[in-house]
GROMACS .gro file of C-alpha atoms in nm:
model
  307
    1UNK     CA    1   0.000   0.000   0.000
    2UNK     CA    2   0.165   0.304  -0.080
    3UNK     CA    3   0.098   0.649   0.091
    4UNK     CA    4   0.173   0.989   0.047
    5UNK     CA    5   0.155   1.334   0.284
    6UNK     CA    6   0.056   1.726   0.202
    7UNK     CA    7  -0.008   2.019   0.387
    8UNK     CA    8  -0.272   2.133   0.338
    9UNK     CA    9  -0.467   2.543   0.506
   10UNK     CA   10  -0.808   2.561   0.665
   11UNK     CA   11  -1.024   2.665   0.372
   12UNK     CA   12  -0.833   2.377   0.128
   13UNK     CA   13  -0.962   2.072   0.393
   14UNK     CA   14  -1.302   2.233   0.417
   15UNK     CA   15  -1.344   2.177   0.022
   16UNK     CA   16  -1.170   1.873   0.037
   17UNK     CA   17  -1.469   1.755   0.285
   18UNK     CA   18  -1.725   1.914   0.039
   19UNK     CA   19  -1.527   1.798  -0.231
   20UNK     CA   20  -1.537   1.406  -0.060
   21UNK     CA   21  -1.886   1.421   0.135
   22UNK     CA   22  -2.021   1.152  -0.052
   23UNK     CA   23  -1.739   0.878   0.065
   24UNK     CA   24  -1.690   1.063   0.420
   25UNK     CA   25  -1.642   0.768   0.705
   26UNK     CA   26  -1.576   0.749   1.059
   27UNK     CA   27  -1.263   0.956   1.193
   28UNK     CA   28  -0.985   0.906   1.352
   29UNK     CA   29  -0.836   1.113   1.666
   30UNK     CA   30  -0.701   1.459   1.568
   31UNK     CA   31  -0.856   1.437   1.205
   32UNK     CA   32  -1.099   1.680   1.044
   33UNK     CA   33  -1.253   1.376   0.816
   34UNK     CA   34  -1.176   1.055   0.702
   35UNK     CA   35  -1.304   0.969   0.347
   36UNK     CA   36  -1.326   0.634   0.149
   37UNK     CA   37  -1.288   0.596  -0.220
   38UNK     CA   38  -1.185   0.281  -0.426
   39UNK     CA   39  -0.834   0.233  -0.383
   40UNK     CA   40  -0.757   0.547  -0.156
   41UNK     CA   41  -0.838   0.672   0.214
   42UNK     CA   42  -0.813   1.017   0.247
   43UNK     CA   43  -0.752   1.144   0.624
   44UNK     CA   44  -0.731   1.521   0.674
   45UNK     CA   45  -0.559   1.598   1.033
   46UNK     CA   46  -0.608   1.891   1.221
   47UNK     CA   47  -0.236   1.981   1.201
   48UNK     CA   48  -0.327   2.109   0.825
   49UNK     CA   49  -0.124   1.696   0.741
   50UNK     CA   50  -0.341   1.538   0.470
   51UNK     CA   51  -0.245   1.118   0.405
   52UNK     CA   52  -0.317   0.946   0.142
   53UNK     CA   53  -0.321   0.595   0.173
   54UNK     CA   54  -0.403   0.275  -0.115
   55UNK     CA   55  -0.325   0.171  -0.390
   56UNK     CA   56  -0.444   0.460  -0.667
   57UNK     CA   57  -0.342   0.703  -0.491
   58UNK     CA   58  -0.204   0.957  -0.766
   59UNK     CA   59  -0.480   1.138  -0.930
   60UNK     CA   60  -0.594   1.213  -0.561
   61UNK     CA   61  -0.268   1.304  -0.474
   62UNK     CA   62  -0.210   1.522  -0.774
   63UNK     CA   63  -0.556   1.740  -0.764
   64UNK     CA   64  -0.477   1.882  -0.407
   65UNK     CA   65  -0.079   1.906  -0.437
   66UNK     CA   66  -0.170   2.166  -0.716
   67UNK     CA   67  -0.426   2.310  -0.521
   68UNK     CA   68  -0.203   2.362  -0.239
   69UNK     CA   69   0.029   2.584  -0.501
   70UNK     CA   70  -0.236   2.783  -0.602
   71UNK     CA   71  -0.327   2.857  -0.227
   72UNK     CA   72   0.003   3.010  -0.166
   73UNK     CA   73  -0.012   3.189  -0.422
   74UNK     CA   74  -0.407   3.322  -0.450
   75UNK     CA   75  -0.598   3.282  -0.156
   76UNK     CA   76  -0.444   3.514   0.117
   77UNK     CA   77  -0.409   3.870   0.004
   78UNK     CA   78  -0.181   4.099   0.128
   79UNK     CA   79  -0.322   4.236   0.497
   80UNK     CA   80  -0.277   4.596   0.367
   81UNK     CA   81  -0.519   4.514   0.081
   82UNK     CA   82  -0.783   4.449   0.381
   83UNK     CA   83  -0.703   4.700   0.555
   84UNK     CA   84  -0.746   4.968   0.250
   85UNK     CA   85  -1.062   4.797   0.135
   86UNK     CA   86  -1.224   4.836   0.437
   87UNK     CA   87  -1.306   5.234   0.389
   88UNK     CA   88  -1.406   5.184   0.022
   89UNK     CA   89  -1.754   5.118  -0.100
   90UNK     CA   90  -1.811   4.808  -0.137
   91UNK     CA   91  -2.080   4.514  -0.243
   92UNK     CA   92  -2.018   4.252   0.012
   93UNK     CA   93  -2.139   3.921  -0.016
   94UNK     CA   94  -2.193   3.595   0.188
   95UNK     CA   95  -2.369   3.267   0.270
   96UNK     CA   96  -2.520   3.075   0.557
   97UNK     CA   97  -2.665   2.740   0.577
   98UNK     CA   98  -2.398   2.551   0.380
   99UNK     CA   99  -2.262   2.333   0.722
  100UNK     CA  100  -2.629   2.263   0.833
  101UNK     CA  101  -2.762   1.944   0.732
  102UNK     CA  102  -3.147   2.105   0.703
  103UNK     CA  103  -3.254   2.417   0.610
  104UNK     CA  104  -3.182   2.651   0.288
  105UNK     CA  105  -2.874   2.761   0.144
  106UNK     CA  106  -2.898   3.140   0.204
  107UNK     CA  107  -2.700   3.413   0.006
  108UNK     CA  108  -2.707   3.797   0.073
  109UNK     CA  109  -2.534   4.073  -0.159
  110UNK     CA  110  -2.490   4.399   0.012
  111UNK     CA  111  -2.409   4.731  -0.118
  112UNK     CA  112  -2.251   4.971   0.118
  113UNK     CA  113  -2.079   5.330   0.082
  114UNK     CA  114  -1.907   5.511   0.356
  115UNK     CA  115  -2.150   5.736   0.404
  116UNK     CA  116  -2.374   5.486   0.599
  117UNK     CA  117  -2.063   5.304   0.784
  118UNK     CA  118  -2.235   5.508   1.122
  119UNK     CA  119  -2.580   5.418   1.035
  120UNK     CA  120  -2.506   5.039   1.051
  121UNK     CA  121  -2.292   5.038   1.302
  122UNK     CA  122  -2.509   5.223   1.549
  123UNK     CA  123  -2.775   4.944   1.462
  124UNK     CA  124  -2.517   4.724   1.632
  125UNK     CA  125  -2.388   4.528   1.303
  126UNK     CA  126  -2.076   4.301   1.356
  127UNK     CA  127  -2.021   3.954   1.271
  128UNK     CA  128  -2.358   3.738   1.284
  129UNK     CA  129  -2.147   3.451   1.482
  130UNK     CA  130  -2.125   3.688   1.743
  131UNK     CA  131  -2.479   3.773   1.751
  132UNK     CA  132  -2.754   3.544   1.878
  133UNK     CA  133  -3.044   3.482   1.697
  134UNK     CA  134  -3.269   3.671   1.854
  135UNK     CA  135  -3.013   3.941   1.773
  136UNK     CA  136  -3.022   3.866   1.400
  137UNK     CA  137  -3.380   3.862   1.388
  138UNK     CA  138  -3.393   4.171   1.512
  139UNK     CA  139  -3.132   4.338   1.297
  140UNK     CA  140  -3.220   4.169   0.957
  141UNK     CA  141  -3.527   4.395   0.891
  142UNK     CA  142  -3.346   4.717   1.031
  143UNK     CA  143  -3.064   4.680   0.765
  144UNK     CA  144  -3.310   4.585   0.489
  145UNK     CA  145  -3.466   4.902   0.531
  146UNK     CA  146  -3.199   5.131   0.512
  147UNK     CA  147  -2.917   4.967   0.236
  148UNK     CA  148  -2.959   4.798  -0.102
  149UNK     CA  149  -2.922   4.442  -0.060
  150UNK     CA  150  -3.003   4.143  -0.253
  151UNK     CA  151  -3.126   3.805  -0.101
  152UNK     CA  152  -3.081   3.465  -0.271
  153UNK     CA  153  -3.247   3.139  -0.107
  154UNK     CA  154  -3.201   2.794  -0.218
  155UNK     CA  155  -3.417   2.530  -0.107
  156UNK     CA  156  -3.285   2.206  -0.012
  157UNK     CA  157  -3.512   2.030  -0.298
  158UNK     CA  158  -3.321   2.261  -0.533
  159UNK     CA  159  -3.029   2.223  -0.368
  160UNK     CA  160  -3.008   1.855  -0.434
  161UNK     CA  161  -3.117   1.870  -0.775
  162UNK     CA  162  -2.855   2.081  -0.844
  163UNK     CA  163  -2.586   1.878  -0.659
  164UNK     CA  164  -2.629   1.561  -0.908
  165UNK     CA  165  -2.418   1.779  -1.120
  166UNK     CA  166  -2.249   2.036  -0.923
  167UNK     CA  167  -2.045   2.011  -0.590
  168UNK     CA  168  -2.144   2.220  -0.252
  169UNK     CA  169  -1.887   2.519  -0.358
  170UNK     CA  170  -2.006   2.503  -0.745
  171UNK     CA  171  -2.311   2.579  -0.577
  172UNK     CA  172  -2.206   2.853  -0.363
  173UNK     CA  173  -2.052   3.004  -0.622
  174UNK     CA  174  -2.331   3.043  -0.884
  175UNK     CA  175  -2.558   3.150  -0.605
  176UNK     CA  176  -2.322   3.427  -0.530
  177UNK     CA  177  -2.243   3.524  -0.883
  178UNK     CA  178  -2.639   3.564  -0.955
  179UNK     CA  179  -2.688   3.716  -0.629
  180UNK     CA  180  -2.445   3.986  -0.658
  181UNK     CA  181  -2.571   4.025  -1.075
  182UNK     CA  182  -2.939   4.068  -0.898
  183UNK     CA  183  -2.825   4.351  -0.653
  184UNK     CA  184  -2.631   4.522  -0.953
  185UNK     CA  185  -2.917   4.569  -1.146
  186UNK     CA  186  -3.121   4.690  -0.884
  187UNK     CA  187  -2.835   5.024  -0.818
  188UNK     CA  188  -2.923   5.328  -0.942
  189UNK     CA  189  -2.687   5.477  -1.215
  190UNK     CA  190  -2.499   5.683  -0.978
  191UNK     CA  191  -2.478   5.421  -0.673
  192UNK     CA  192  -2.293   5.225  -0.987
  193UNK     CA  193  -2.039   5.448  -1.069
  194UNK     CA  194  -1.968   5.472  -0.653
  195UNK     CA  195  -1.931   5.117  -0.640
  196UNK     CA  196  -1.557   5.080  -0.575
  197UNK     CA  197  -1.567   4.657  -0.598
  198UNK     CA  198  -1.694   4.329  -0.488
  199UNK     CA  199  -1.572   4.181  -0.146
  200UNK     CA  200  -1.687   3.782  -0.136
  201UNK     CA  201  -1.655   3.591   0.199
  202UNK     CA  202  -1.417   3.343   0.060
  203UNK     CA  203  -1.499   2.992   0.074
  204UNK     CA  204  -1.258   2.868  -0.213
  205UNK     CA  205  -1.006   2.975  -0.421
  206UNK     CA  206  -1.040   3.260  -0.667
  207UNK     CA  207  -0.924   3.055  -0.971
  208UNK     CA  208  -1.187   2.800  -0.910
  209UNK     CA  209  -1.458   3.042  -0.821
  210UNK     CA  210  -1.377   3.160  -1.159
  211UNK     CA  211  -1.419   2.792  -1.345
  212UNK     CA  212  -1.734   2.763  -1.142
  213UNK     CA  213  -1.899   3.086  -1.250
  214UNK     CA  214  -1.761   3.095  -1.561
  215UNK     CA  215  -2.040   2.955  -1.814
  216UNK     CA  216  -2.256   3.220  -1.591
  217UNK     CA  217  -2.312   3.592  -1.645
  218UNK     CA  218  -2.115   3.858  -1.495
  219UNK     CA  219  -2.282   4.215  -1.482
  220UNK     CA  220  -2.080   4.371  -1.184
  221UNK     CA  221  -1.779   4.503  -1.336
  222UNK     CA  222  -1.553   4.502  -1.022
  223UNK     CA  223  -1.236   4.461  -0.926
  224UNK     CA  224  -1.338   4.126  -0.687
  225UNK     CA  225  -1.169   4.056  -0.369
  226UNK     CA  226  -1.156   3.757  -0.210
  227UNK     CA  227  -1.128   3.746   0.195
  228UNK     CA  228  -1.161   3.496   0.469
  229UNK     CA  229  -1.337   3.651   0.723
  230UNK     CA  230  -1.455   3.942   0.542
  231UNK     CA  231  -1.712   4.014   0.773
  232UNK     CA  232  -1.409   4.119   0.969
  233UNK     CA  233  -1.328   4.350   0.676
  234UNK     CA  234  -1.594   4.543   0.546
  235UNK     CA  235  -1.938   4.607   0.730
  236UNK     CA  236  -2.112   4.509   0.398
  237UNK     CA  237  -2.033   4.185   0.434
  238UNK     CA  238  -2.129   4.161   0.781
  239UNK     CA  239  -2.487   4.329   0.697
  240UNK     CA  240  -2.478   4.072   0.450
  241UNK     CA  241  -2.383   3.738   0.638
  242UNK     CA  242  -2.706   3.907   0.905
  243UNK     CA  243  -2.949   3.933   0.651
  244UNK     CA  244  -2.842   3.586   0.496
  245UNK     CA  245  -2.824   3.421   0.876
  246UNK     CA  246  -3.204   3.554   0.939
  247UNK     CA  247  -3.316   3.422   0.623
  248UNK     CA  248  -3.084   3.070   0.699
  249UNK     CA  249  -3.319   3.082   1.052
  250UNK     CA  250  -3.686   3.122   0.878
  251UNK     CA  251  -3.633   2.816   0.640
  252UNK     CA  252  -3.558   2.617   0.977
  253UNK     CA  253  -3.918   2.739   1.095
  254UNK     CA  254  -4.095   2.720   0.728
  255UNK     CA  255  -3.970   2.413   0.615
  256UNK     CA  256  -3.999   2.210   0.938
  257UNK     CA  257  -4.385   2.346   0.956
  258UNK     CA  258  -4.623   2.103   0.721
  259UNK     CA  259  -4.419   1.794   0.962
  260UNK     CA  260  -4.546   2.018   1.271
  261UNK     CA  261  -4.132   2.082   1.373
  262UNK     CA  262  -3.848   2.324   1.411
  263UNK     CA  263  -3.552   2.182   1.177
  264UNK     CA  264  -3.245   2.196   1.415
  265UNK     CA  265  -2.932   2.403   1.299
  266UNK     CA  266  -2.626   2.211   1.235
  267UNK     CA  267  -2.505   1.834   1.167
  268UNK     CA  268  -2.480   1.704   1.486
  269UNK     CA  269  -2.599   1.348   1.697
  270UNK     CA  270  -2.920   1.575   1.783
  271UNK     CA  271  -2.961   1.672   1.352
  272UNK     CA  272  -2.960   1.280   1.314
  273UNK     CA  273  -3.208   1.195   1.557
  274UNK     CA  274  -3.499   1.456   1.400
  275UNK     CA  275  -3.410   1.297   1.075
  276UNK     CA  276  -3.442   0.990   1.225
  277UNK     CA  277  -3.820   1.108   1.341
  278UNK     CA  278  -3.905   1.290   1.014
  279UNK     CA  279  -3.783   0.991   0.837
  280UNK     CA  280  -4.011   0.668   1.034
  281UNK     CA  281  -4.319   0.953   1.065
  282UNK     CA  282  -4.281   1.035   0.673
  283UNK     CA  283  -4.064   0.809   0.504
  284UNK     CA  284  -3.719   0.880   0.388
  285UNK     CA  285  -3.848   1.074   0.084
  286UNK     CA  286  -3.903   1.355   0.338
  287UNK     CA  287  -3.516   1.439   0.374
  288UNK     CA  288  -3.453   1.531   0.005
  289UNK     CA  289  -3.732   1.829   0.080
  290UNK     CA  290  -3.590   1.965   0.414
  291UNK     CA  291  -3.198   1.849   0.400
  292UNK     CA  292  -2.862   1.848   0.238
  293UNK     CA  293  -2.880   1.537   0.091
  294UNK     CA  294  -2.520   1.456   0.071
  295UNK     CA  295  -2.424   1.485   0.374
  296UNK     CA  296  -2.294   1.227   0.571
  297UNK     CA  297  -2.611   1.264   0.774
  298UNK     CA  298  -2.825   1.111   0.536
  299UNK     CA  299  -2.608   0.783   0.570
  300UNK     CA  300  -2.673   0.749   0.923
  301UNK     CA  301  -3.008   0.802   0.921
  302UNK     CA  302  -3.135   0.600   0.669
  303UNK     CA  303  -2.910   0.300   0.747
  304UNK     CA  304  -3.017   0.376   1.126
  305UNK     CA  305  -3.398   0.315   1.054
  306UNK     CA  306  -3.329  -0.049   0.846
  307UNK     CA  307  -3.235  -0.167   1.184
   0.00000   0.00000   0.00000
């Protein structure tokens, strides 16, 4: 058996898990995931150490080594970039819902000029992860009101049509890129001209958000940045991530209403045992409406109720 070793950042394992969620299997300590594919286990460490064990293990090997490169080189910009983007105006953009196992995939574009930096931050806007969500709730409508904003929401049923063909960050990426096209077209002439560039939470590399996009069309003319954490940045991604996070929280409510629930947040042991439920009470059709079908969730649950 012959194996092999990369480093790997953050943001490259979390595709590779996207990238492998169909063939994810039990970890081991101190891994991220453990994944399964004829001829090669993939085992992502929390030291950033990614093996790759079996007997094909080359074309696996060879698709992240080269994504690796590109990270170096593409997907952390210079810190004073941040920090001079940060007083421009900007259309932010993010998404929330893609690590829950039910719910919608929720994506808010946000344009924001200086002149209303005060206004949102006197609403108290910062980072939704910091807020609760009675806090979000609160905010979402407050922002709505008073900036342009676009909001984009993907159903799980769509969602998983759309997966047969397209992985989890194809599918961020076209939301983002029609998202961002809808709140162009909405700005009036002279907001337009004001526009000093797009700022996109960054969930993977700018070359493949590029490939993903790329048979899509493009109205906003830019420049793009590309920044983890970009809530941390610019406040019109963190109005953004809000409005998205609110939106995220209302599909929980809608969607778990004709089966008389609240869909649970997340993809934990407590996710698995309301699938469980929805599943024996409805049968296991019921998941492709109200979940992310490829998760590893799925697995569990349905092989949990043939018991």
């Amino acid at each position: 058996m012959s194996s092999h070793t990369i480093l790997a950042d953050r943001h490259t394992i979390q595709e590779m898990q996207a990238y492998y969620q169909d063939y994810l299997i039990s970890p081991v300590p101190y891994s991220q995931f453990r994944a399964k594919k004829p001829g090669v286990v993939i085992t992502a460490y929390q030291s950033g150490k990614v093996l790759f064990q079996g007997s094909d293990i080359e074309n696996e090997v060879a698709i992240w080594s080269s994504m690796s490169k590109e990270k170096s080189q593409v997907f952390l910009p210079p810190e004073s970039e941040a920090s001079t983007i940060s007083t421009k105006c900007l259309i932010g953009s993010d998404e929330v819902g893609n690590g829950s196992y039910f719910g919608a995939l929720t994506v808010c574009a946000v344009y924001l000029d200086p002149e209303h930096f005060s206004l949102v931050q006197q609403l108290g806007v910062k980072d939704s992860k910091l807020l609760s969500d009675s806090q979000i709730k609160h905010l979402a409508p407050k922002i709505k009101a008073s900036i342009p904003y676009h909001l984009t929401t993907c159903p799980p049923a769509k969602y998983n049509q759309v997966n047969q063909k397209q992985n989890a960050n194809a599918i961020k990426a076209i939301l983002h890129n029609f998202t961002l096209n809808q709140l162009w077209q909405k700005l009036n002439s002279n907001q337009q001209k004001a526009c000093e560039g797009i700022l996109i939470d960054q969930f993977t590399p700018e070359k493949r958000y590029w490939e993903y996009v790329s048979d899509q069309p493009k109205n906003c003319p830019g420049p793009y940045y590309f920044h983890q954490k970009a809530e941390n940045i610019h406040l019109a991604v963190a109005c953004a991530s809000i409005i998205a996070r609110a939106a995220f929280l209302e599909s929980l409510v809608s969607l778990g209403q004709p089966y008389g629930i609240k869909l649970l947040s997340g993809a934990g042991t407590a996710v698995d045992q309301q699938g469980r439920d929805l599943v024996q009470a409805h049968g296991p059709q019921v998941l492709n409406q109200v979940a992310k079908y490829h998760f590893a969730n799925t697995k569990k649950i349905l092989n949990h109720n043939k018991k």
